[in-house]
Coordinates of C-alpha atoms and ligand atoms in Angstrom, one line a residue:
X217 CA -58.8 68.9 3.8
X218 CA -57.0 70.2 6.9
X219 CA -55.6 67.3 9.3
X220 CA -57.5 67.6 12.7
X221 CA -55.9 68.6 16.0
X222 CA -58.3 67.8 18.7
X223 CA -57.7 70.0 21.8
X224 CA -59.8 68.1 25.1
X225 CA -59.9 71.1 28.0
X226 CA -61.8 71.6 31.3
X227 CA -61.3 75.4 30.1
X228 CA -61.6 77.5 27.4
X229 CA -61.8 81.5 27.8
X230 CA -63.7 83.6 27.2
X231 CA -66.3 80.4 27.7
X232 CA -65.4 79.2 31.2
X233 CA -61.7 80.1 33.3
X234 CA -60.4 79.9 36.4
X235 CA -57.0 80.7 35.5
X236 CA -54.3 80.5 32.7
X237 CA -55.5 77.3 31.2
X238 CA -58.5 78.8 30.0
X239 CA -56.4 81.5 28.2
X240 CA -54.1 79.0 26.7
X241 CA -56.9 77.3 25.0
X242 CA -57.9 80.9 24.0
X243 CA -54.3 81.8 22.6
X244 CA -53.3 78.7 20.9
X245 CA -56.1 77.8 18.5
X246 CA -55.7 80.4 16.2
X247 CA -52.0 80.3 16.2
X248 CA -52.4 76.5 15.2
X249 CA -55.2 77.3 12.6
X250 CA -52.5 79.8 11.2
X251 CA -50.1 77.0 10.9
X252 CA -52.2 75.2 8.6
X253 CA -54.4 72.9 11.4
X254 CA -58.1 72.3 11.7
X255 CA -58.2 72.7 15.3
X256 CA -61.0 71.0 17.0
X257 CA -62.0 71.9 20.8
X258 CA -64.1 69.7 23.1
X259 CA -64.9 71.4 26.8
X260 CA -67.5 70.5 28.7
X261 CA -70.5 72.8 28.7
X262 CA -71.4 74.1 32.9
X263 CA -74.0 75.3 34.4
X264 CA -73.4 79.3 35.3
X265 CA -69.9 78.6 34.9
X266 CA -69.8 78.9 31.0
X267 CA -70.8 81.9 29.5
X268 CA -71.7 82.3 25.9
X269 CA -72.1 86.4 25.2
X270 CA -68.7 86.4 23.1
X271 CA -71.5 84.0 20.6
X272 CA -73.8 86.6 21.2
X273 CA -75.5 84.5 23.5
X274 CA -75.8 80.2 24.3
X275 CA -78.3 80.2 21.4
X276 CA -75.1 80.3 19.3
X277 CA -74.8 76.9 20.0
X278 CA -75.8 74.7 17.4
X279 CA -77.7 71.4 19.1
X280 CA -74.9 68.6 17.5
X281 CA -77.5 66.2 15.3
X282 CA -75.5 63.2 16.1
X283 CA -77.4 61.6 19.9
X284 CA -74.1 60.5 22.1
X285 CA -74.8 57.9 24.7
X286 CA -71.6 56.5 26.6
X287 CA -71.3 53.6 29.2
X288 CA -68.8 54.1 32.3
X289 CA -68.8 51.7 35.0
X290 CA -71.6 49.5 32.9
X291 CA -74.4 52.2 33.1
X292 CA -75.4 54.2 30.3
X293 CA -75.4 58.0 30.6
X294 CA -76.8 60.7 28.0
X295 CA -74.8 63.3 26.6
X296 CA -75.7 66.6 25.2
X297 CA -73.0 67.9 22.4
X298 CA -73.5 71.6 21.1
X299 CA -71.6 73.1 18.2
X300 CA -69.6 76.3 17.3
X301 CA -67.3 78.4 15.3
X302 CA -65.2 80.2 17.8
X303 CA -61.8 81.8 18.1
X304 CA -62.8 84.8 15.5
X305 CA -63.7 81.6 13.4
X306 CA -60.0 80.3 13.7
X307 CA -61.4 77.1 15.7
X308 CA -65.0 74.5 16.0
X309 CA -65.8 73.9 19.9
X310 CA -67.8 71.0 20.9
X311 CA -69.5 71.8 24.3
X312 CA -70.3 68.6 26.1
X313 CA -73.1 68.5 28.7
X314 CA -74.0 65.8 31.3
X315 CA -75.3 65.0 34.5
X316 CA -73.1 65.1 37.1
X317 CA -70.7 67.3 34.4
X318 CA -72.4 69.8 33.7
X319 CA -72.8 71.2 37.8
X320 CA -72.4 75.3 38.7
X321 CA -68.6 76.0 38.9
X322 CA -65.9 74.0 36.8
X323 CA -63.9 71.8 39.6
X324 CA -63.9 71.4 43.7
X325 CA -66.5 68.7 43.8
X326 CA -65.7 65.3 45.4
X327 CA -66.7 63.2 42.4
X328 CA -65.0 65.0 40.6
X329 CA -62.9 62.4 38.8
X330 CA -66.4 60.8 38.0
X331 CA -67.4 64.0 36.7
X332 CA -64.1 64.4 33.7
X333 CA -64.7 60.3 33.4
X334 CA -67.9 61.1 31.3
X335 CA -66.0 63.6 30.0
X336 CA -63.2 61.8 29.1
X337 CA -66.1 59.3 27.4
X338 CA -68.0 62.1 25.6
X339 CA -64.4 63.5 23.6
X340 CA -63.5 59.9 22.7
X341 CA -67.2 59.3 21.3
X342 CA -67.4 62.8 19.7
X343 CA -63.3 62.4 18.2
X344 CA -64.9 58.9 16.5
X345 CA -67.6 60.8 15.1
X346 CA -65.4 62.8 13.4
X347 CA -62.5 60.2 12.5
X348 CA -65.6 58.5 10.5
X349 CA -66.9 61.7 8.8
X350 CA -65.8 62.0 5.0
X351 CA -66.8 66.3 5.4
X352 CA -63.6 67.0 7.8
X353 CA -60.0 65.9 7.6
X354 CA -58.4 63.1 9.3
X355 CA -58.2 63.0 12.7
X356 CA -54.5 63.2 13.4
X357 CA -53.3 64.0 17.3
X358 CA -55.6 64.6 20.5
X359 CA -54.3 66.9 22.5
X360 CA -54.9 66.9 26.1
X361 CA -54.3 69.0 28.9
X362 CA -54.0 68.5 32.5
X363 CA -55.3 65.5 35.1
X364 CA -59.1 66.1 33.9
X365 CA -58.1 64.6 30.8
X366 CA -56.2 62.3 31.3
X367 CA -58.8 59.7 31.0
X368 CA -59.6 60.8 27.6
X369 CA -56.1 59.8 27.1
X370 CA -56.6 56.5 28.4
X371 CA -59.8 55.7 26.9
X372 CA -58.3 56.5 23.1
X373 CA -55.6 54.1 23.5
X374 CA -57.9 51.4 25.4
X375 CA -61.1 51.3 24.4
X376 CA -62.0 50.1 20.8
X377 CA -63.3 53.1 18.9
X378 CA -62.4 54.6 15.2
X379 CA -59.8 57.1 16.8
X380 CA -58.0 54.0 19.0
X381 CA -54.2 54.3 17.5
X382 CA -54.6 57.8 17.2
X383 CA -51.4 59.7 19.0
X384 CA -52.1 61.4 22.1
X385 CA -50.2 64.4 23.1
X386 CA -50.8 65.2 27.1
X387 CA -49.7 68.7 28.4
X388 CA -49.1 69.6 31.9
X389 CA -50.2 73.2 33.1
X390 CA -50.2 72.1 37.0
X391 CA -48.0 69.0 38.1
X392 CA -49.5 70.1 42.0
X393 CA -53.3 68.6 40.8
X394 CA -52.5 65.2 39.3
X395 CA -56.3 63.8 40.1
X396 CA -55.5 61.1 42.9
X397 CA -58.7 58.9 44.2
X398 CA -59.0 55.9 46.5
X399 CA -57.7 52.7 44.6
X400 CA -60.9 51.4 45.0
X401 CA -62.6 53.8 42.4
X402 CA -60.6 52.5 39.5
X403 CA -63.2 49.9 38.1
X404 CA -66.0 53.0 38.4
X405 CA -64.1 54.6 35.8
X406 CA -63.6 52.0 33.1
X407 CA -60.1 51.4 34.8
X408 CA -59.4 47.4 34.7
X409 CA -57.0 45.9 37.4
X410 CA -54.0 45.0 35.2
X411 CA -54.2 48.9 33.7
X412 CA -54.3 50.0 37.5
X413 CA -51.3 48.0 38.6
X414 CA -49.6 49.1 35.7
X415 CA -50.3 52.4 34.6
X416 CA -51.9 54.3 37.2
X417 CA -50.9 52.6 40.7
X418 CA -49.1 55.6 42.7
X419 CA -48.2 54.3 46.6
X420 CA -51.3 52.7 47.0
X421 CA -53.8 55.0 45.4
X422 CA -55.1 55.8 41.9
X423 CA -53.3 58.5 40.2
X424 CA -55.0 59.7 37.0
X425 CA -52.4 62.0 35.8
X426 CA -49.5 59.3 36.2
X427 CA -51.5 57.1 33.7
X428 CA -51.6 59.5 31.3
X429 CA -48.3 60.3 31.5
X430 CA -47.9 56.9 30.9
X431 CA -50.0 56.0 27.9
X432 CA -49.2 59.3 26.0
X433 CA -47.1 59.3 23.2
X434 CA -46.1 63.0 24.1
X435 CA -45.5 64.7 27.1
X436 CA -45.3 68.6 26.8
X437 CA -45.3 71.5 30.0
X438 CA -45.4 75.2 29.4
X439 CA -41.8 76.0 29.4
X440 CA -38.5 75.0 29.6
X441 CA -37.3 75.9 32.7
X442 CA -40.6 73.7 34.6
X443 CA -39.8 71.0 31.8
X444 CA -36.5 70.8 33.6
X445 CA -37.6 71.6 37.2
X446 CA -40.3 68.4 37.0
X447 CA -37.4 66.0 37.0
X448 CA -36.4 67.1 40.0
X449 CA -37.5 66.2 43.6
X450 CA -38.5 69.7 44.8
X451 CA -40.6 70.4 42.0
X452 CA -41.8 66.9 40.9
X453 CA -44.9 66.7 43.2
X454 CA -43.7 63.0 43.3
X455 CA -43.6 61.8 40.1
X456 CA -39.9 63.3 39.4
X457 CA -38.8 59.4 38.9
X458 CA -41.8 59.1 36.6
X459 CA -40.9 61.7 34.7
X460 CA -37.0 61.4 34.6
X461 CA -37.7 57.9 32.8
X462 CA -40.2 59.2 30.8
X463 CA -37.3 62.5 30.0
X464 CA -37.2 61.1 26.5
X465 CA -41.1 62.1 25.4
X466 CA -41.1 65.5 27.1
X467 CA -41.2 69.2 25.5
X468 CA -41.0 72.5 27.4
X469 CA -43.0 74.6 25.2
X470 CA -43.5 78.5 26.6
X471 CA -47.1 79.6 27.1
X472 CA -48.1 82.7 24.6
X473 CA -50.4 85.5 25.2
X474 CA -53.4 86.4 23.0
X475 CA -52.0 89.9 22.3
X476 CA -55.2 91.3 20.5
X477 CA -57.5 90.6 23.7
X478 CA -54.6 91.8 25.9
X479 CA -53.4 95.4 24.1
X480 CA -53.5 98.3 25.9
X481 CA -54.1 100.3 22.8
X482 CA -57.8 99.2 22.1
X483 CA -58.8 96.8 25.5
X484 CA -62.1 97.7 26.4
X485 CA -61.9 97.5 29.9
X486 CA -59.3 100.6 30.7
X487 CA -60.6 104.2 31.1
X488 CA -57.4 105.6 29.1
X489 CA -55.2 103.7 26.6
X490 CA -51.7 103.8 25.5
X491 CA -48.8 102.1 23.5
X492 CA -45.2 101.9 23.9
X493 CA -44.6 105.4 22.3
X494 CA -47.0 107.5 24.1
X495 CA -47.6 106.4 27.9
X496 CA -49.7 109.1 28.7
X497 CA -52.8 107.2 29.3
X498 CA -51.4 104.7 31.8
X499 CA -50.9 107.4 34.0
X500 CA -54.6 108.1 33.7
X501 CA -55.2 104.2 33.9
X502 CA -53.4 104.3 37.9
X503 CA -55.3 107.4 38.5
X504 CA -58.4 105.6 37.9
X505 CA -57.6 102.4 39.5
X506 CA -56.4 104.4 42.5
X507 CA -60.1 105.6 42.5
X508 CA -61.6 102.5 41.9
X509 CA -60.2 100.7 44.7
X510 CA -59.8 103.5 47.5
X511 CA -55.8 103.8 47.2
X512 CA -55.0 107.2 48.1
X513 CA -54.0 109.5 45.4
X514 CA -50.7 111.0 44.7
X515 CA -47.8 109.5 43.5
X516 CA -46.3 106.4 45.4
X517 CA -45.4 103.3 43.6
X518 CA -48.7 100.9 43.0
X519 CA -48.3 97.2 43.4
X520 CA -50.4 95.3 41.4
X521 CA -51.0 91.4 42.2
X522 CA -53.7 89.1 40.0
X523 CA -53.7 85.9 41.2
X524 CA -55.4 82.6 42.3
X525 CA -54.8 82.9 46.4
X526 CA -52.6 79.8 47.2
X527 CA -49.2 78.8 48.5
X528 CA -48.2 77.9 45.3
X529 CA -48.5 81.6 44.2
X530 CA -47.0 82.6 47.3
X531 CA -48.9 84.8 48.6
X532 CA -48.5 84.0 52.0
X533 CA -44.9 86.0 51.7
X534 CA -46.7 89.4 50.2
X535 CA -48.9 89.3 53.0
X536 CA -45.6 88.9 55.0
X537 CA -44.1 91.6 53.5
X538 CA -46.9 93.6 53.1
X539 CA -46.4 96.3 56.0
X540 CA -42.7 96.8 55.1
X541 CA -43.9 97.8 51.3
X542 CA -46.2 100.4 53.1
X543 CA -43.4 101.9 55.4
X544 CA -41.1 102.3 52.2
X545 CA -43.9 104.5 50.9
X546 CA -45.7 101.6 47.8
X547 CA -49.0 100.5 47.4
X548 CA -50.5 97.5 47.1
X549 CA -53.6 96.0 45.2
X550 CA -54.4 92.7 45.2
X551 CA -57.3 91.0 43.3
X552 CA -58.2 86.9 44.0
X553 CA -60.2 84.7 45.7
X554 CA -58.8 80.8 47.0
X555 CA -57.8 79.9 50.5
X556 CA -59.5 81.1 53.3
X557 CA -56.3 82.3 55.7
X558 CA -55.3 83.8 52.4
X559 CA -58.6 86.0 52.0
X560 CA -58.4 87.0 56.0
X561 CA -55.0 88.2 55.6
X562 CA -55.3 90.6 52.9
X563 CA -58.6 91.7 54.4
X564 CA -57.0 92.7 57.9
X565 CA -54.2 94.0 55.4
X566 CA -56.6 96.4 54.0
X567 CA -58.2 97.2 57.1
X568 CA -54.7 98.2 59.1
X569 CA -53.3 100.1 55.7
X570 CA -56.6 102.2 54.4
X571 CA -55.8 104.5 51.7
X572 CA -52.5 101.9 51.2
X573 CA -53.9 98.4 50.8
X574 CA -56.7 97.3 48.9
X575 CA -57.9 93.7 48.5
X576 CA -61.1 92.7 46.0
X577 CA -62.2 89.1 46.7
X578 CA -63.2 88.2 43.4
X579 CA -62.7 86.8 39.9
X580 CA -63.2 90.1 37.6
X581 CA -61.7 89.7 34.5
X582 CA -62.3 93.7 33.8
X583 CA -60.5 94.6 37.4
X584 CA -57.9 92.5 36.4
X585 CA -57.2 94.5 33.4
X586 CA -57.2 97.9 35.0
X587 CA -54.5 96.3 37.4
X588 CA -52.1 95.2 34.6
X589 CA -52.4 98.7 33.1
X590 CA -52.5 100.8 36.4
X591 CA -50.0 99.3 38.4
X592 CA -46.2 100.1 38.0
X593 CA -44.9 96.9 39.6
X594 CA -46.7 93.5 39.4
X595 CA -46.2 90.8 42.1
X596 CA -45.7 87.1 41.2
X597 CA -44.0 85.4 44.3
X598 CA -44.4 81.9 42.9
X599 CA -42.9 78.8 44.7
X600 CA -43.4 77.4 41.4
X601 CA -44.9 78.3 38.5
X602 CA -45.3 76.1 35.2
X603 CA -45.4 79.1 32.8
X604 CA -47.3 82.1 34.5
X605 CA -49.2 84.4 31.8
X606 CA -49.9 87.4 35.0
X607 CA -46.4 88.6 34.4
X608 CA -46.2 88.7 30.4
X609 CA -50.0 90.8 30.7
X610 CA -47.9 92.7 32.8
X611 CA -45.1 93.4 30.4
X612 CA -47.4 94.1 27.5
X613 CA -49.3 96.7 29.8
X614 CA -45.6 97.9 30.9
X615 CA -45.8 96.9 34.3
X616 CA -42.7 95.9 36.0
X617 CA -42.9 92.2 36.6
X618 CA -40.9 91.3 40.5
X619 CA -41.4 87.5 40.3
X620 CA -39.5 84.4 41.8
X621 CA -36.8 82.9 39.4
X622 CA -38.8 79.5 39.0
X623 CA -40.1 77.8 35.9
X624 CA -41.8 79.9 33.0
X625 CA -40.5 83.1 34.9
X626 CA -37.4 83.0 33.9
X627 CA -38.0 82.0 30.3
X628 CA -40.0 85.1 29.9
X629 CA -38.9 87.7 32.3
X630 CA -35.4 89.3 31.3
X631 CA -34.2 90.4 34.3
X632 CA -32.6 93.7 35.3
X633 CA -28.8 93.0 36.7
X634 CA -28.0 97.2 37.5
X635 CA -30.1 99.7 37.9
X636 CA -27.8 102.1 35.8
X637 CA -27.4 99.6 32.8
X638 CA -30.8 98.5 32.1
X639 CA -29.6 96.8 28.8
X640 CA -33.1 94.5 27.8
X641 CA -34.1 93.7 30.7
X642 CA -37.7 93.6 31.3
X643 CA -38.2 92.2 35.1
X644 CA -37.1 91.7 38.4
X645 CA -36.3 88.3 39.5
X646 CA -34.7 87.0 42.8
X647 CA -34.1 83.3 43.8
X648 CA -34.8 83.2 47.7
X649 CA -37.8 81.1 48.6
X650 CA -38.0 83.4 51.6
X651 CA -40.3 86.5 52.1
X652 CA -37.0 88.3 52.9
X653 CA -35.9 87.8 49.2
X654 CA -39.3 89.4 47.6
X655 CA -39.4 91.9 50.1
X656 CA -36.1 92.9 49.0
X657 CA -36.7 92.6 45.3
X658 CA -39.9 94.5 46.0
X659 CA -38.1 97.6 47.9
X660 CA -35.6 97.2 44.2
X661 CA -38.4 97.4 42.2
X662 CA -40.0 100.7 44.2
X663 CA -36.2 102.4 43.4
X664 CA -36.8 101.1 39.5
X665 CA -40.2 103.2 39.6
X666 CA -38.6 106.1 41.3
X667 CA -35.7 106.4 38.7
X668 CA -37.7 107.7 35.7
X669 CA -35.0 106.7 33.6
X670 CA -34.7 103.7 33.7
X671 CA -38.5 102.8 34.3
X672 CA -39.0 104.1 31.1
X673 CA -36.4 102.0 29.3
X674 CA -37.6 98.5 31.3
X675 CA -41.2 99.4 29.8
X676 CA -40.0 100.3 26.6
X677 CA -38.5 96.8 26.6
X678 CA -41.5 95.3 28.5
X679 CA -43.9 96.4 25.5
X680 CA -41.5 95.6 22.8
X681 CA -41.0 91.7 23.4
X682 CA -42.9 89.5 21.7
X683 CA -45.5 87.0 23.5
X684 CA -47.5 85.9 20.6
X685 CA -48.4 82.2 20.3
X686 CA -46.4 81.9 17.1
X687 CA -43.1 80.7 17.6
X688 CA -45.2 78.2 20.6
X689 CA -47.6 76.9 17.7
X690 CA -44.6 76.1 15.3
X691 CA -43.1 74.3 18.3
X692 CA -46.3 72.3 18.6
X693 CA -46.7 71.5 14.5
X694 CA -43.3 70.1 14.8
X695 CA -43.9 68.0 17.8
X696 CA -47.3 66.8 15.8
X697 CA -44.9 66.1 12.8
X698 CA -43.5 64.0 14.9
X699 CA -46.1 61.9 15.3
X700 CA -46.7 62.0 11.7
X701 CA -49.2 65.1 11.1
Ligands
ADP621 P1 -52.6 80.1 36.9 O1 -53.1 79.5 35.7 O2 -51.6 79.3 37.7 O3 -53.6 80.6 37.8 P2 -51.5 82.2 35.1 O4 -50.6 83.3 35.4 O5 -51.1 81.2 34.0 O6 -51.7 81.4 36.5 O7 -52.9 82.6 34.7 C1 -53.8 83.2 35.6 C2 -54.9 83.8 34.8 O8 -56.1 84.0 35.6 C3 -54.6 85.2 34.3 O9 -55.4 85.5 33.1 C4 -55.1 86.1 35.4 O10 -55.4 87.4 35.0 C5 -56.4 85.3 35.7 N1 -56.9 85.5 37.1 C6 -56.4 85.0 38.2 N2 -57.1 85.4 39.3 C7 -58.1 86.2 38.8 C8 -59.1 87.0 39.4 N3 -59.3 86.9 40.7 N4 -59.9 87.8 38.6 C9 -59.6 87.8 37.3 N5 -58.7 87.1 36.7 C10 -57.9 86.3 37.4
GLC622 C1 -51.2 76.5 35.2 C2 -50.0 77.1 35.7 C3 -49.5 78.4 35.1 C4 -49.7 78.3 33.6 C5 -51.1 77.9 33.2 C6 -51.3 77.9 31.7 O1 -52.4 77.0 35.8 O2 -50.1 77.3 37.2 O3 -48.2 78.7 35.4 O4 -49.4 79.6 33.0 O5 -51.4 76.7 33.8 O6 -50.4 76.9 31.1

């Protein structure tokens, strides 16, 4: 029987997303099922948040026969576990619901460390299950990602369960949300003194992520580049030092892309399609999306952006930059929701630039598809960015990606050096952290679209590169050999 990988997520697409985590969890699975793994999923189950019609429907689910009760904090709290093949029937997901858990929308409440605590319970109770189960394989590696897990970290190496000794590999997709609480919350979640001093003591408070980090017998982040980037002051979020000591345990693995959902030859959503020999139907896809969101038709440049709306995203500097891409004749869509000045911004954006500037508050996975396709050039001003999938859906729908040289954006964007000498470039990068230095690599990018040549040549190479999870799942079967998979 096939050793088991289990994967512990706040997010797995198509189920429940907010943004690329979901699609990692998505992408991966199947690549590590190839590899020879029986890879295991446990995600909490929401209320409208989760979505069940890729099952055909929640009654899918199967009702897991095995009653789960946990204790955090002394007090005993019921669990719900439902069952099923997903992934194309590359993976098993275990949906975990609870009260408190199992709320309207995935994160943004204030309890919610409380919240991934019983979640963080529930995949240590549900792993033991299985490590005691003669039907499956041995239960070799949990695999968790980001702060909401990281107490599911902790609680396989501390409490005493069938799956205790069992190696835990911890992934960071966001170093900015590390799950920091008052001190005085550590005993509510099963978090003794001694471990708190130890382990998750950060200036004072209690800092989830920074025990994991700790306890974890494998750090990995989703590239190279932000692998690198962590250990430094500017980018380390404040546990650079941390992580500097800890250099030893950590991998840089680059993020894939599930290129069958994301193919512009068969995805569902686009009104034309297309492939890397015959372009024709992209043109048809701007035309539409043009329509669709009230840009005026003809044939100026589209800007396409797809993002969450934060400063870590930078979208402060498009809207700074915003008039001056009007004036050199572009367009501009952006779709997103997040911070409030953010939203007002882009709205008064749209409202001085009609016909130029369109803004869709929202989280619409189909929109966001037409905007890979229909746009020429794709936005991604990140101050940082751990890995970034926006700008390889980008490159597969042969859209110009003009992103910030930071973290996974330079380990998958090939950047263009001349304009006359394309070579294999597929991107724009620029290093300035200043809306002066995207505004000019914008204006470049606008030339780029304008010179048919070599527009044609960058998406050639755009289309052509491979993002497919498979050379990132070997990376990860080695790092589980490591730990004796
Ligand atoms: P992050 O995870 O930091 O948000 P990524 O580039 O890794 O950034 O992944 C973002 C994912 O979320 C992409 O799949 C992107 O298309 C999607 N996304 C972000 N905002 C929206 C939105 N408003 N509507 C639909 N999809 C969105
Ligand atoms: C995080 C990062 C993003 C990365 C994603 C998936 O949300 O911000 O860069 O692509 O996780 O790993």
């Amino acid at each position: 029987m096939k050793p088991i990988v289990l994967h512990v997520a706040a997010e797995v697409s198509p189920f429940h997303k907010s943004g690329g985590l979901g699609d990692v969890l998505a992408g991966l699975p199947p690549a590590l099922d190839e590899v020879g793994l029986d890879v295991r999923i446990i995600t909490p189950r929401y209320g409208e948040a989760s979505k069940f019609a890729s099952l055909g429907g929640a009654d899918a689910l199967k009702p897991w026969p095995v009653p789960l009760q946990i204790t955090l904090a002394g007090q005993t709290i019921d669990v719900r576990v439902y069952e099923a093949r997903t992934h194309r029937g590359h993976a098993t997901t275990y949906f975990v619901e609870a009260d408190h858990l199992s709320r309207g929308t995935i994160y943004g409440y204030g309890d919610d460390a409380f919240r991934f605590a019983i979640f963080g319970k529930a995949a240590v109770a549900i792993a033991s299950v299985l490590a005691r189960s003669r039907n499956v394989g041995p239960v070799k590696v949990l695999h968790a990602h980001d702060w909401h897990t990281a107490l599911a970290v902790w609680y396989v190496k501390a409490l005493a369960s069938s799956i205790r000794g069992v190696p835990a590999v911890f992934t960071i997709h966001n170093l900015a949300f590390q799950g920091v609480e008052r001190a005085s919350s550590a005993p509510y979640l099963d978090i003794g003194w001694d471990a708190f001093h130890e382990l998750f003591e950060d200036h004072g408070t209690l800092n989830l992520m920074k025990g994991a980090l700790l306890v974890a017998d494998r750090i990995t982040t989703v590239s190279p580049t932000y692998a690198h980037e962590i250990r430094t002051a500017r980018y380390g979020h404040g546990l650079d030092g941390l992580l500097r000591w800890l250099a030893g345990k950590v991998r840089g693995i680059t993020n894939g892309i599930d290129v069958h959902a994301w193919d512009p030859a068969s995805d569902k959503h686009l009104p034309a399609h297309y492939d890397a020999d015959d372009l024709e139907g992209k043109a048809a896809c701007r035309d539409a999306l043009r329509f669709d969101v009230g840009l005026r038709a003809g044939d100026a440049p589209v800007i396409g952006c797809v993002s969450r709306l934060t400063r870590q995203k930078g979208i402060d500097h498009l809207c700074d930059v915003a008039h001056e891409i009007v004036r050199h004749g572009a367009q501009l869509v952006v779709l997103g929701e997040g911070e409030e000045d953010l939203e007002h911004r882009l709205h008064w954006l749209q409202t001085a630039h009609p016909g130029s500037i369109a803004f869709r508050r929202a989280f619409d996975e189909a929109l966001a598809h037409r905007i890979y396709a229909g746009a020429d050039l794709f936005a991604m001003p990140s101050r940082f960015e751990p890995c970034g999938l926006a700008q390889m859906y980008s490159m597969r729908y042969g859209t110009i990606p003009v992103a910030r040289a930071t973290g996974g954006l330079v380990d998958t964007v090939a950047p263009l050096h001349n304009i006359h000498d394309v070579g294999g470039a597929t991107g724009l990068l620029y290093a300035s952290d200043h809306a002066d230095g995207l505004a000019d690599a914008l204006h470049w990018g606008i030339d780029v679209v304008r010179d048919r040549g070599a527009l044609h040549h960058m998406r050639q190479n755009a289309m052509r590169a491979d993002f497919s999870w498979e050379s990132s799942a070997r990376r990860y079967l080695e790092l589980y050999r490591e730990l004796g998979v």
